[in-house]
Amino acid sequence: MSAINPYSRAEQRLQALGISAPEDIDLEAIAWDEGVRVQYSDLSGCEARLVGVGDRAIVTIRSSTDDRRKRFSLAHELGHWNYHRGRSFECRADDMVEKFSSKPIEEREADSYAADLLMPAYMFQPLVRNVKRPTFDAVSELAEKFNTSITATAIRMVDVNVWPLLLVCHAKGGRLWFKRSRDVPDRWFPQGELDSDSLAFDRLFGEKDRTRAQKIGAEAWFDRRGAERFNIVEDAIRISNGQVLALLWIEDNEMLDDSGRY
Ligand SMILES: [Zn+2]
């Protein structure tokens, strides 16, 4: 057997089409090439729908959502088309990027296809490596380049594991979900309630949408003995539905030590 192809299915698609820059990722053209017709209408109860018959399909996207969300929805439906051909899907908004672990496998596969198609690692990773500091300023710049949402872009940034990061989403009722880069040890598990010292707390309950990222004692995020010895860099931003995203950068290498000393 030959060497394993390092590119995912979606990335191989892009490469076969000769696409090498973010602005050339034309989803409707890719859909057309795969026998998928795309239409926009007033869907109610779901964000996007895929109806497939044989080697043709129609994807319907809710017209009232913003453009970056529509783009993610279309990429997600193309994921279903590639992985689950022969079936039809109705996907809700919160199926798209949240609640990773509780989602059915088909939804996770479609999400991961979407992330690879919209932000292929071979384009995304080099840009993330060039970032000076992994904060929401950097996320916003990448989101602009790839025409993707702040949330989807931040998730991708954590997933590519170039920087040791945690991404934590909170609503007023507590933590909704979090993601961690592979290099961040499992013992750094963010607590369920926001600490009033955190920037995220300010964003959730205060007036400001955003200030600058700042250093903060790790104990504001991790309820674990020894956390008070470390500082991390926190950035926080308000997103839709009254939720706040916090991006935590584990800058101190001792926190990444897996020898069991800390
Ligand atoms: Zn779906």
Coordinates of C-alpha atoms and ligand atoms in Angstrom, one line a residue:
M1 CA 0.0 0.0 0.0
S2 CA 1.2 3.5 -0.8
A3 CA 1.7 6.2 1.9
I4 CA -1.4 7.5 3.6
N5 CA -2.6 10.7 1.9
P6 CA -2.1 13.5 4.4
Y7 CA -5.0 15.4 3.0
S8 CA -8.6 14.9 4.0
R9 CA -11.3 14.2 1.5
A10 CA -12.4 17.8 1.3
E11 CA -8.8 19.0 0.9
Q12 CA -8.2 16.5 -1.9
R13 CA -11.3 17.8 -3.6
L14 CA -9.9 21.4 -3.5
Q15 CA -6.5 20.2 -4.7
A16 CA -8.0 18.3 -7.6
L17 CA -9.7 21.5 -8.6
G18 CA -6.4 23.4 -8.4
I19 CA -7.6 25.7 -5.6
S20 CA -4.7 27.2 -3.6
A21 CA -6.0 30.5 -2.2
P22 CA -8.9 31.1 0.3
E23 CA -10.7 33.5 -2.1
D24 CA -10.9 30.9 -4.8
I25 CA -13.0 28.5 -2.7
D26 CA -16.2 28.9 -4.6
L27 CA -18.7 26.6 -2.9
E28 CA -21.4 27.0 -5.5
A29 CA -19.0 26.0 -8.3
I30 CA -17.8 23.0 -6.2
A31 CA -21.4 22.0 -5.6
W32 CA -22.3 22.3 -9.3
D33 CA -19.3 20.1 -10.1
E34 CA -20.7 17.4 -7.8
G35 CA -24.2 17.5 -9.2
V36 CA -25.6 19.6 -6.4
R37 CA -28.0 22.4 -7.1
V38 CA -28.1 25.2 -4.5
Q39 CA -31.1 27.3 -3.7
Y40 CA -32.0 29.8 -1.0
S41 CA -35.4 30.1 0.5
D42 CA -37.3 30.8 3.7
L43 CA -36.8 27.5 5.5
S44 CA -38.4 27.2 8.8
G45 CA -37.3 24.9 11.6
C46 CA -33.9 24.2 10.0
E47 CA -30.9 26.0 8.6
A48 CA -30.2 23.8 5.6
R49 CA -31.6 20.8 3.8
L50 CA -30.2 18.2 1.4
V51 CA -32.4 16.1 -0.8
G52 CA -30.5 13.6 -2.9
V53 CA -31.7 11.3 -5.7
G54 CA -29.2 9.1 -7.4
D55 CA -26.2 11.2 -8.3
R56 CA -28.0 14.5 -8.1
A57 CA -29.0 16.6 -5.1
I58 CA -30.7 19.9 -4.2
V59 CA -29.4 21.8 -1.2
T60 CA -31.7 24.5 0.2
I61 CA -30.2 27.1 2.5
R62 CA -32.2 29.4 4.7
S63 CA -32.0 32.8 3.0
S64 CA -32.4 35.0 6.2
T65 CA -29.1 34.0 7.9
D66 CA -25.8 35.9 7.4
D67 CA -23.5 35.0 4.5
R68 CA -20.8 33.3 6.5
R69 CA -23.4 31.0 8.2
K70 CA -24.9 30.2 4.8
R71 CA -21.4 29.3 3.5
F72 CA -20.8 27.0 6.5
S73 CA -24.3 25.4 5.9
L74 CA -23.6 24.7 2.3
A75 CA -20.2 23.2 3.1
H76 CA -21.8 21.1 5.8
E77 CA -24.4 19.8 3.3
L78 CA -21.7 19.0 0.8
G79 CA -20.1 17.0 3.6
H80 CA -23.4 15.0 3.9
W81 CA -23.4 14.6 0.1
N82 CA -19.9 13.2 0.1
Y83 CA -20.2 11.0 3.2
H84 CA -23.8 10.0 3.3
R85 CA -25.0 9.8 -0.3
G86 CA -28.5 8.4 -0.8
R87 CA -29.9 10.0 2.3
S88 CA -31.6 13.3 3.0
F89 CA -30.9 15.7 5.8
E90 CA -32.4 18.6 7.6
C91 CA -29.8 20.4 9.7
R92 CA -30.5 22.9 12.4
A93 CA -28.3 25.9 13.2
D94 CA -27.0 24.5 16.4
D95 CA -26.1 21.3 14.6
M96 CA -23.5 23.2 12.8
V97 CA -20.7 24.1 15.1
E98 CA -21.8 23.6 18.7
K99 CA -22.2 20.7 21.1
F100 CA -19.6 18.5 19.4
S101 CA -19.6 15.5 21.6
S102 CA -23.4 15.0 21.8
K103 CA -23.9 15.2 18.1
P104 CA -24.7 12.2 15.9
I105 CA -21.7 10.9 14.0
E106 CA -23.1 12.0 10.6
E107 CA -23.3 15.6 11.9
R108 CA -19.8 15.5 13.1
E109 CA -18.6 14.1 9.8
A110 CA -20.4 16.9 7.9
D111 CA -18.9 19.6 10.2
S112 CA -15.5 18.3 9.8
Y113 CA -15.8 18.1 6.0
A114 CA -17.1 21.7 6.1
A115 CA -14.1 22.9 8.2
D116 CA -11.7 21.2 5.8
L117 CA -13.4 22.6 2.7
L118 CA -13.7 26.2 4.0
M119 CA -10.3 26.3 5.9
P120 CA -8.2 23.6 4.4
A121 CA -5.2 22.9 6.6
Y122 CA -2.7 23.4 3.7
M123 CA -3.8 27.0 3.5
F124 CA -4.9 27.6 7.1
Q125 CA -1.9 26.2 9.0
P126 CA 0.8 28.4 7.4
L127 CA -1.3 31.5 8.1
V128 CA -1.8 30.5 11.8
R129 CA 1.9 29.9 12.1
N130 CA 2.5 33.5 11.0
V131 CA 0.1 34.9 13.6
K132 CA 2.0 36.9 16.3
R133 CA -0.4 36.2 19.1
P134 CA -3.3 33.8 19.0
T135 CA -6.2 36.2 20.0
F136 CA -9.5 37.2 18.5
D137 CA -7.8 39.8 16.4
A138 CA -5.9 37.1 14.6
V139 CA -9.1 35.0 14.4
S140 CA -11.0 37.9 12.9
E141 CA -8.3 38.4 10.3
L142 CA -8.4 34.7 9.3
A143 CA -12.2 34.8 9.3
E144 CA -12.1 37.7 6.9
K145 CA -9.7 35.9 4.6
F146 CA -11.6 32.6 4.6
N147 CA -15.1 34.2 4.7
T148 CA -16.0 32.1 7.8
S149 CA -17.6 32.9 11.1
I150 CA -15.6 33.9 14.2
T151 CA -16.8 30.7 15.9
A152 CA -15.9 28.3 13.1
T153 CA -12.6 30.0 12.6
A154 CA -11.6 29.9 16.3
I155 CA -12.5 26.2 16.4
R156 CA -10.3 25.6 13.4
M157 CA -7.5 27.5 15.0
V158 CA -7.7 25.3 18.1
D159 CA -8.0 22.1 16.0
V160 CA -4.8 22.7 13.9
N161 CA -2.8 22.6 17.2
V162 CA -0.2 25.2 16.1
W163 CA -0.8 27.1 19.4
P164 CA -1.7 25.5 22.7
L165 CA -5.3 26.9 23.1
L166 CA -8.6 26.3 24.8
L167 CA -11.8 27.7 23.3
V168 CA -14.7 28.0 25.8
C169 CA -18.2 29.0 25.2
H170 CA -20.4 30.4 28.0
A171 CA -24.0 31.6 28.3
K172 CA -25.4 33.2 31.4
G173 CA -26.4 29.8 32.7
G174 CA -22.8 28.4 32.6
R175 CA -20.4 26.7 30.2
L176 CA -22.0 25.3 27.0
W177 CA -18.9 23.6 25.4
F178 CA -15.2 23.8 25.1
K179 CA -12.4 22.6 22.9
R180 CA -8.7 22.2 23.5
S181 CA -5.7 21.9 21.2
R182 CA -4.0 18.5 21.2
D183 CA -1.0 19.8 23.0
V184 CA -3.0 21.0 26.1
P185 CA -3.0 18.3 28.7
D186 CA -6.5 17.0 29.9
R187 CA -5.9 18.2 33.4
W188 CA -6.6 21.7 32.2
F189 CA -10.3 21.4 32.3
P190 CA -12.2 24.7 32.4
Q191 CA -14.6 25.1 35.3
G192 CA -18.3 25.2 34.6
E193 CA -19.0 28.7 36.1
L194 CA -17.2 31.8 34.9
D195 CA -14.9 33.4 37.5
S196 CA -15.7 37.1 38.0
D197 CA -12.0 37.9 37.4
S198 CA -12.2 36.6 33.8
L199 CA -12.5 38.8 30.8
A200 CA -15.3 36.5 29.6
F201 CA -17.3 37.4 32.7
D202 CA -17.0 41.0 31.8
R203 CA -18.1 40.4 28.3
L204 CA -21.1 38.2 29.4
F205 CA -22.4 40.5 32.1
G206 CA -20.8 43.9 31.2
E207 CA -21.3 46.5 28.5
K208 CA -18.3 46.1 26.4
D209 CA -18.2 43.6 23.4
R210 CA -14.4 43.5 23.4
T211 CA -11.2 44.9 24.8
R212 CA -7.7 43.7 24.4
A213 CA -6.4 40.2 25.3
Q214 CA -4.7 40.1 28.7
K215 CA -2.7 38.0 31.1
I216 CA -4.7 36.4 33.9
G217 CA -4.1 34.0 36.7
A218 CA -4.8 30.5 35.5
E219 CA -6.9 29.8 38.7
A220 CA -9.6 32.1 37.2
W221 CA -10.2 29.3 34.6
F222 CA -9.0 26.1 36.2
D223 CA -10.2 24.8 39.6
R224 CA -7.2 22.8 40.3
R225 CA -4.4 22.8 42.8
G226 CA -1.3 24.5 41.5
A227 CA -3.2 26.6 38.9
E228 CA -2.4 29.7 41.0
R229 CA 1.2 29.3 40.0
F230 CA 0.6 30.1 36.4
N231 CA -0.6 32.9 34.1
I232 CA -2.4 32.4 30.9
V233 CA -3.5 34.9 28.2
E234 CA -7.2 35.3 27.9
D235 CA -9.2 37.0 25.1
A236 CA -13.0 37.1 25.1
I237 CA -15.6 38.2 22.6
R238 CA -19.4 38.3 22.5
I239 CA -21.1 36.3 19.8
S240 CA -24.7 35.8 19.0
N241 CA -27.5 34.4 21.3
G242 CA -26.0 36.2 24.4
Q243 CA -23.0 33.9 24.4
V244 CA -19.4 34.6 25.0
L245 CA -16.3 32.9 23.5
A246 CA -13.1 32.8 25.5
L247 CA -9.8 32.0 23.8
L248 CA -7.2 30.8 26.4
W249 CA -3.6 30.7 25.4
I250 CA -1.4 28.4 27.5
E251 CA 1.8 30.5 27.1
D252 CA 3.7 28.8 30.0
N253 CA 5.4 25.6 28.8
E254 CA 5.3 24.2 32.3
M255 CA 1.6 24.0 32.0
L256 CA 2.1 21.8 29.0
D257 CA 4.4 19.4 30.8
D258 CA 3.0 15.9 30.8
S259 CA 5.5 14.4 33.1
G260 CA 3.1 14.6 36.1
R261 CA 5.2 17.1 37.9
Y262 CA 2.5 19.8 37.8
Ligands
ZN1 ZN -26.2 18.0 9.0

